[in-house]
Each structure stands twice: as structure tokens, then as C-alpha cells.
Amino acid sequence: MKVGYPCINRSLECRGNKTFRLKSYSEDRLIETVQNNLDCLRRMLKYNIEHEMYFFRITSDLVPFASHEVNDYSWQSHFKDEFKKIGKLIRKNDIRISMHPDQFIVLNSKKEDVVENSVEELRYHADVLDLFNLDSTAKIQLHVGGVYGDKSKSKERFVERFQKLDEKIKRRLVIENDDTSYTLKDCLDIHQNCGVPVLFDDLHHRVNSSEESLEEALQKTKRTWSEKDGIPMVDYSSQDPKEQEGKHAETIDKNDFKDFIERSRPHEFDLMLEIKDKEKSALKAVKILSDDERFYSL
DNA sequence: TCACGTCAAGCAGAT
DNA sequence: ATCTGCTTGACGTGA
């Protein structure tokens, strides 16, 4: 099991998700920002390697306005070598990579332009992973999208749109159960119809559940990941005790985490910790797991 | 230097 | 109707 955290390392000065306002767009500003973001990404990856965290989610803000019409600059070729170098670092250390396009990407939208923009944004994500020269175990995780008052029609629309995607995108796309609309069962249904792997989100499943036990959920999602997809990815977060259901905790709840690990045996997966204090909780999780392994190997 | 209004994009649910 | 949250606040104007 590899453990990771999303996008930002709060212990480092460096932020790899720098962006700017559309109004202040310029080619120079773009180049400068992407350079910064790639430098910081490299530093975060090195930090992760030093701390035995081998799963990382790369921010969608790596290239600002990547799929926006204002950006007609060929950042892909300008930063080609830079990407190649970082990709080498990732592959050499066998780091698992995911990306998570944000909420505006809605493949099953009823609006044509929203779909078109979404596909372009997915293409950007696939471009990034391709430029790193990563195989199809590097994934782009997406929520199913809107319901529009008719979930079964909206699920069908997702399947149709998925099938039309370029192979370049399709090979990397996975869907994740969300906290309001599409449950694990909905995602498994969609998998049945188009083969897209299902990424299990534990906290979303607690808040918006189709009633599977953790054991069952892990077993069922595992079957949706083929050899070329790699072992499943799973999202985990502790519930914030002070906030309403579904809110991510400020820091990891060690007992809840131990319990989760205990109950998830013997399933194999890579674990993304969606917790506000990021690498700090990931470090604690790595420690718990390594202590645990020692205990179990005695 | 700092406060704070605003930022490309969608949707659901709460208020 | 308007606001908030979402994987993550941070940009940038004005005082």
C-alpha cells in the first residue's frame, strides 16, 4: 500500500498550484508560473520520497488556463524536457500519480458547451500525465456529474459520453462515488456499462451510502480495476468531529484510521488521505502502517 | 504591509 | 434568491 496526500505540501515554502487572474494573462506570466509549479512539484516529490510517501495527487492548477481559449501557447513543447525529467523521478521511485479535475468538469451535463469544455480539460490532464511518460496506472479521477432530476438518464448520458472519449483520456479515467448524488452502487452500475474503473471514497460512502460494508465495497471496486489500471486507489478522510457530516477533518484521527486499516485487510490498494493538514497526517499514517507491519511480521 | 472583494468554469443542498 | 462546499485559497487592488 502506498500512502499519499493531495496537491499541496504545507511544510514546504513552495506551492505548486500558483495561478493568476484571467485578466492578467500573458504568455510570460504563464511560462513563469508553470516553471514555478513544476519546480515545486519536483520539491514535493523529493520530500515525499524522503518520507516514504509514494502516492501523490498532482494539482489541476499545474498549468493555469490550460484548456481555456486564451491560452494558445504550446506549453507542452516548451516544458517538454522539464516534464520528462520529473517523469523520470516519478518512475524511478515508482510513485503512483493521480489527478482530480475540479467541479466544473461535468461529462454528463445537458449543456453541449459544458461537455466540450470538460473534454478539453480532461485532455489537458491526460497531456500532463503523458508528458511525464506515465503508464495507464496514473489516473484521472472524476465524479459522475449532475443528476438533473433523472439519475438513470444521467447515468446513461455519462456512459455515452465516456464511450466517445479519445483512448488517450479513456485509459486514465476513473469515477469516484460522491457525497451527494452518485453512490458506490451507481458507480458500479456505470462500470458495468462502460468498463470505467471505480475509485472508492470512504467518507463519501459514509455520507451518501448504498449500504455496502467496507469489505464489500473494496471487493467490488477491486474487480473494476484491470491489470493495466494497476491496483485500486481509495480515498480516505477522517470526519471532522465539530462539523457537519462529510466535512474533512483538520488532522487524522489515528484510532479511526487504525480501525479503517484493520477492517480493510487483506485488500490491496493505494490510499489517498484527503485531510486538511496534508502531509502531516500522511506522515502519521505512514508511521502507523510501518509499526503495524512490524507487528504483523513478528 | 495588510485587509478584503473577488476569482473561468457546475451542481446540489442548505439557508 | 443567495450562499457554501467541493481535492486545495490565493490574487491583486486599494488603503
Coordinates of C-alpha atoms (C1' of nucleotides) in Angstrom, one line a residue:
Chain A
M1 CA 0.0 0.0 0.0
K2 CA 1.2 3.4 -1.0
V3 CA 0.1 6.4 1.0
G4 CA -0.3 10.0 -0.3
Y5 CA -1.9 13.4 0.1
P6 CA -3.3 15.8 -2.5
C7 CA -1.7 18.7 -4.3
I8 CA -0.1 20.9 -1.6
N9 CA 2.7 20.3 0.9
R10 CA 2.2 22.7 3.8
S11 CA 5.7 22.1 5.3
L12 CA 7.5 23.4 2.2
E13 CA 7.6 27.1 1.2
C14 CA 6.9 26.1 -2.3
R15 CA 3.4 25.9 -3.7
G16 CA 2.9 24.0 -7.0
N17 CA -0.6 25.4 -7.6
K18 CA 0.2 29.0 -8.3
T19 CA -2.1 30.7 -10.7
F20 CA -3.3 34.2 -11.6
R21 CA -6.4 36.1 -12.8
L22 CA -7.6 35.7 -16.3
K23 CA -7.4 39.5 -16.7
S24 CA -3.6 39.4 -16.0
Y25 CA -3.0 36.6 -18.5
S26 CA 0.2 36.9 -20.6
E27 CA 2.5 34.4 -22.2
D28 CA 5.3 35.5 -19.9
R29 CA 3.2 35.2 -16.8
L30 CA 2.1 31.7 -17.9
I31 CA 5.7 30.5 -18.5
E32 CA 6.9 31.9 -15.2
T33 CA 4.0 30.3 -13.3
V34 CA 4.3 26.9 -14.9
Q35 CA 8.1 27.0 -14.3
N36 CA 7.4 27.7 -10.6
N37 CA 4.7 25.0 -10.4
L38 CA 7.0 22.3 -11.9
D39 CA 9.9 23.3 -9.6
C40 CA 7.6 23.0 -6.6
L41 CA 6.2 19.7 -7.8
R42 CA 9.7 18.3 -8.0
R43 CA 10.4 19.5 -4.5
M44 CA 7.2 18.0 -3.2
L45 CA 8.0 14.7 -4.8
K46 CA 11.5 14.7 -3.3
Y47 CA 10.0 15.4 0.1
N48 CA 7.6 12.6 -0.4
I49 CA 10.4 10.1 -1.4
E50 CA 12.4 11.1 1.7
H51 CA 9.3 10.4 3.9
E52 CA 8.3 7.2 2.2
M53 CA 5.1 8.6 0.7
Y54 CA 4.7 7.0 -2.8
F55 CA 1.3 8.2 -3.8
F56 CA 0.6 11.8 -4.9
R57 CA -2.2 13.8 -6.4
I58 CA -0.9 16.5 -8.8
T59 CA -2.9 19.7 -8.8
S60 CA -5.0 20.6 -11.7
D61 CA -3.6 24.1 -11.4
L62 CA -0.2 23.0 -12.6
V63 CA -0.8 24.8 -15.9
P64 CA -3.1 27.8 -15.4
F65 CA -5.9 28.2 -18.1
A66 CA -4.6 25.1 -19.8
S67 CA -7.8 24.4 -21.6
H68 CA -9.0 27.9 -21.8
E69 CA -9.1 29.6 -25.2
V70 CA -7.0 32.5 -24.0
N71 CA -4.1 30.1 -23.8
D72 CA -2.9 29.2 -27.2
Y73 CA 0.7 28.8 -26.1
S74 CA 2.4 25.5 -26.6
W75 CA 3.4 24.9 -23.0
Q76 CA 3.6 21.2 -23.9
S77 CA 6.6 21.6 -26.1
H78 CA 8.1 24.5 -24.1
F79 CA 8.3 22.4 -21.0
K80 CA 8.8 19.0 -22.6
D81 CA 12.2 18.4 -21.1
E82 CA 11.2 19.6 -17.7
F83 CA 8.2 17.2 -17.7
K84 CA 10.5 14.4 -18.9
K85 CA 12.9 14.9 -16.0
I86 CA 10.2 14.9 -13.4
G87 CA 8.6 11.9 -15.0
K88 CA 11.8 10.1 -14.7
L89 CA 11.9 10.9 -11.0
I90 CA 8.4 9.6 -10.6
R91 CA 9.1 6.4 -12.5
K92 CA 12.4 5.7 -10.8
N93 CA 10.8 5.9 -7.4
D94 CA 7.7 4.0 -8.5
I95 CA 5.4 6.8 -7.4
R96 CA 1.7 6.4 -8.1
I97 CA 0.1 9.5 -9.5
S98 CA -3.5 10.7 -9.7
M99 CA -5.2 13.9 -10.7
H100 CA -8.6 15.2 -9.8
P101 CA -10.2 17.7 -12.2
D102 CA -12.3 20.1 -10.3
Q103 CA -16.1 20.5 -10.0
F104 CA -16.6 22.3 -13.4
I105 CA -15.8 19.2 -15.3
V106 CA -19.2 17.6 -15.9
L107 CA -19.2 14.9 -18.6
N108 CA -22.9 14.1 -18.3
S109 CA -24.0 17.8 -18.5
K110 CA -27.1 18.6 -20.6
K111 CA -25.3 21.6 -22.0
E112 CA -23.1 20.9 -25.0
D113 CA -20.6 23.6 -24.3
V114 CA -20.1 22.3 -20.7
V115 CA -19.3 18.9 -22.2
E116 CA -16.9 20.3 -24.8
N117 CA -15.1 22.3 -22.2
S118 CA -15.0 19.3 -19.9
V119 CA -13.5 17.1 -22.6
E120 CA -10.8 19.7 -23.3
E121 CA -10.0 19.9 -19.6
L122 CA -9.7 16.1 -19.4
R123 CA -7.4 16.3 -22.5
Y124 CA -5.2 18.7 -20.6
H125 CA -5.0 16.3 -17.6
A126 CA -4.1 13.4 -19.9
D127 CA -1.5 15.6 -21.6
V128 CA 0.2 16.2 -18.3
L129 CA 0.4 12.5 -17.4
D130 CA 1.6 11.7 -21.0
L131 CA 4.3 14.3 -20.8
F132 CA 5.5 12.6 -17.6
N133 CA 5.6 9.5 -19.7
L134 CA 3.5 7.6 -17.1
D135 CA 1.6 4.4 -18.0
S136 CA -2.1 3.9 -17.6
T137 CA -1.9 3.2 -13.8
A138 CA -1.7 7.0 -13.5
K139 CA -5.3 8.1 -13.2
I140 CA -7.7 11.0 -13.6
Q141 CA -10.5 10.7 -11.1
L142 CA -13.8 12.3 -11.7
H143 CA -17.2 12.5 -10.2
V144 CA -20.1 11.3 -12.4
G145 CA -21.7 14.7 -12.5
G146 CA -25.1 16.2 -12.3
V147 CA -28.4 14.3 -11.7
Y148 CA -30.8 16.8 -13.4
G149 CA -33.8 15.2 -11.7
D150 CA -33.4 11.8 -13.5
K151 CA -30.5 9.8 -12.3
S152 CA -30.8 6.8 -14.6
K153 CA -30.9 9.0 -17.7
S154 CA -28.0 11.0 -16.4
K155 CA -26.0 7.7 -15.8
E156 CA -26.7 6.7 -19.4
R157 CA -25.5 10.0 -20.6
F158 CA -22.3 9.5 -18.7
V159 CA -21.8 6.1 -20.3
E160 CA -22.4 7.5 -23.8
R161 CA -20.0 10.4 -23.3
F162 CA -17.4 8.1 -21.8
Q163 CA -17.5 5.8 -24.8
K164 CA -16.9 8.7 -27.2
L165 CA -13.7 9.9 -25.4
D166 CA -10.3 9.5 -27.0
E167 CA -8.4 6.5 -25.9
K168 CA -5.8 8.9 -24.5
I169 CA -8.3 10.1 -21.9
K170 CA -10.3 6.9 -21.6
R171 CA -7.4 4.8 -20.4
R172 CA -6.8 7.1 -17.5
L173 CA -10.3 8.0 -16.4
V174 CA -11.8 6.5 -13.2
I175 CA -15.0 7.5 -11.4
E176 CA -15.5 8.2 -7.7
N177 CA -18.6 7.9 -5.6
D178 CA -19.6 11.4 -4.3
D179 CA -21.1 12.8 -1.2
T180 CA -24.5 13.9 -2.5
S181 CA -25.5 12.3 -5.7
Y182 CA -23.8 9.2 -7.1
T183 CA -23.3 6.3 -4.6
L184 CA -20.9 3.5 -4.9
K185 CA -23.7 1.4 -6.4
D186 CA -24.4 4.0 -9.1
C187 CA -20.7 4.0 -10.0
L188 CA -20.6 0.2 -10.2
D189 CA -23.6 0.3 -12.5
I190 CA -21.8 2.7 -14.8
H191 CA -18.8 0.4 -14.7
Q192 CA -21.0 -2.5 -15.9
N193 CA -22.0 -0.5 -18.9
C194 CA -18.7 1.1 -20.0
G195 CA -15.9 -0.5 -18.0
V196 CA -14.6 2.6 -16.3
P197 CA -12.8 1.6 -13.0
V198 CA -14.4 2.8 -9.7
L199 CA -12.4 4.6 -7.1
F200 CA -13.9 4.1 -3.6
D201 CA -14.2 7.2 -1.4
D202 CA -14.7 6.0 2.2
L203 CA -16.0 9.3 3.7
H204 CA -18.4 9.9 0.8
H205 CA -19.6 6.4 1.2
R206 CA -20.4 7.1 4.9
V207 CA -22.4 10.2 4.0
N208 CA -24.0 9.0 0.8
S209 CA -24.2 5.3 1.1
S210 CA -25.6 2.4 -1.0
E211 CA -25.2 0.3 2.1
E212 CA -22.2 -1.9 1.2
S213 CA -19.8 -2.8 4.1
L214 CA -16.2 -1.6 3.7
E215 CA -15.2 -5.2 3.0
E216 CA -17.8 -5.5 0.2
A217 CA -17.0 -2.0 -1.2
L218 CA -13.3 -2.8 -1.5
Q219 CA -14.1 -6.2 -3.0
K220 CA -16.5 -4.8 -5.6
T221 CA -14.4 -1.8 -6.6
K222 CA -11.3 -4.0 -6.9
R223 CA -12.9 -6.0 -9.7
T224 CA -13.4 -2.9 -11.7
W225 CA -9.6 -2.3 -12.0
S226 CA -7.8 -4.4 -14.6
E227 CA -4.1 -5.2 -14.8
K228 CA -3.3 -2.2 -16.9
D229 CA -5.1 0.1 -14.4
G230 CA -2.9 -1.0 -11.5
I231 CA -4.2 -1.8 -8.0
P232 CA -7.2 0.3 -6.9
M233 CA -6.9 3.8 -5.5
V234 CA -9.0 4.6 -2.4
D235 CA -9.8 8.0 -0.9
Y236 CA -9.9 8.1 2.9
S237 CA -10.6 11.0 5.3
S238 CA -11.5 11.3 8.9
Q239 CA -14.8 13.0 9.6
D240 CA -14.4 16.5 11.3
P241 CA -16.0 15.9 14.7
K242 CA -17.1 19.6 15.1
E243 CA -18.5 20.0 11.6
Q244 CA -21.5 18.6 9.7
E245 CA -21.3 15.2 8.2
G246 CA -18.9 14.8 5.3
K247 CA -16.5 17.6 6.2
H248 CA -12.9 16.6 6.1
A249 CA -11.1 16.7 9.5
E250 CA -8.3 19.1 10.2
T251 CA -6.0 16.2 11.1
I252 CA -6.1 12.4 11.0
D253 CA -8.0 10.5 13.7
K254 CA -5.4 7.8 14.5
N255 CA -7.9 5.4 16.0
D256 CA -10.4 5.8 13.2
F257 CA -7.5 5.2 10.7
K258 CA -6.3 2.1 12.5
D259 CA -9.8 0.8 12.6
F260 CA -10.1 1.5 8.8
I261 CA -6.8 -0.3 8.1
E262 CA -7.8 -3.2 10.3
R263 CA -11.2 -3.6 8.5
S264 CA -9.7 -3.2 5.1
R265 CA -7.4 -6.2 5.4
P266 CA -6.4 -8.0 3.2
H267 CA -7.3 -5.8 0.3
E268 CA -4.6 -4.2 -1.7
F269 CA -4.9 -0.6 -2.7
D270 CA -3.1 2.8 -2.7
L271 CA -4.5 5.2 -0.2
M272 CA -5.1 9.0 -0.7
L273 CA -5.6 10.9 2.5
E274 CA -7.9 13.8 2.0
I275 CA -7.2 15.6 5.2
K276 CA -6.7 19.3 5.6
D277 CA -3.2 19.2 7.2
K278 CA -2.0 17.2 4.2
E279 CA 1.5 15.7 4.6
K280 CA 1.4 15.9 8.4
S281 CA -1.4 13.4 8.5
A282 CA 0.1 11.3 5.7
L283 CA 3.3 11.1 7.8
K284 CA 1.3 9.8 10.8
A285 CA -0.4 7.3 8.5
V286 CA 2.9 6.0 7.1
K287 CA 4.2 5.6 10.7
I288 CA 1.1 3.7 11.8
L289 CA 1.4 1.4 8.8
S290 CA 5.1 0.7 9.3
D291 CA 4.6 0.0 13.0
D292 CA 1.7 -2.2 12.0
E293 CA 3.7 -4.2 9.5
R294 CA 6.4 -4.8 12.1
F295 CA 3.8 -6.1 14.5
Y296 CA 2.3 -8.3 11.9
S297 CA 5.6 -9.7 10.6
L298 CA 6.6 -10.8 14.1
Chain B
dT1 C1' 2.1 45.7 4.6
dC2 C1' -2.3 44.2 5.1
dA3 C1' -7.5 43.8 4.5
dC4 C1' -10.7 42.0 1.9
dG5 C1' -13.5 41.6 -2.5
dT6 C1' -13.2 38.6 -5.9
dC7 C1' -11.8 34.9 -9.0
dA8 C1' -13.0 30.5 -16.0
dA9 C1' -15.9 27.0 -15.4
dG10 C1' -21.2 23.4 -12.4
dC11 C1' -24.0 21.4 -9.5
dA12 C1' -26.7 20.2 -5.2
dG13 C1' -28.3 21.3 -0.8
dA14 C1' -28.9 24.5 2.9
dT15 C1' -30.4 28.9 4.3
Chain C
dA1 C1' -32.8 34.1 -4.3
dT2 C1' -28.4 33.5 -2.5
dC3 C1' -24.7 31.2 -0.3
dT4 C1' -21.5 27.3 0.5
dG5 C1' -18.8 23.3 -0.4
dC6 C1' -16.2 20.7 -3.4
dT7 C1' -9.3 17.6 -3.7
dT8 C1' -6.6 22.8 -2.4
dG9 C1' -7.4 29.5 -1.0
dA10 C1' -4.8 32.8 -3.2
dC11 C1' -4.8 37.0 -6.5
dG12 C1' -4.4 41.7 -6.6
dT13 C1' -6.4 46.2 -5.8
dG14 C1' -6.7 49.9 -2.7
dA15 C1' -5.6 52.0 1.6

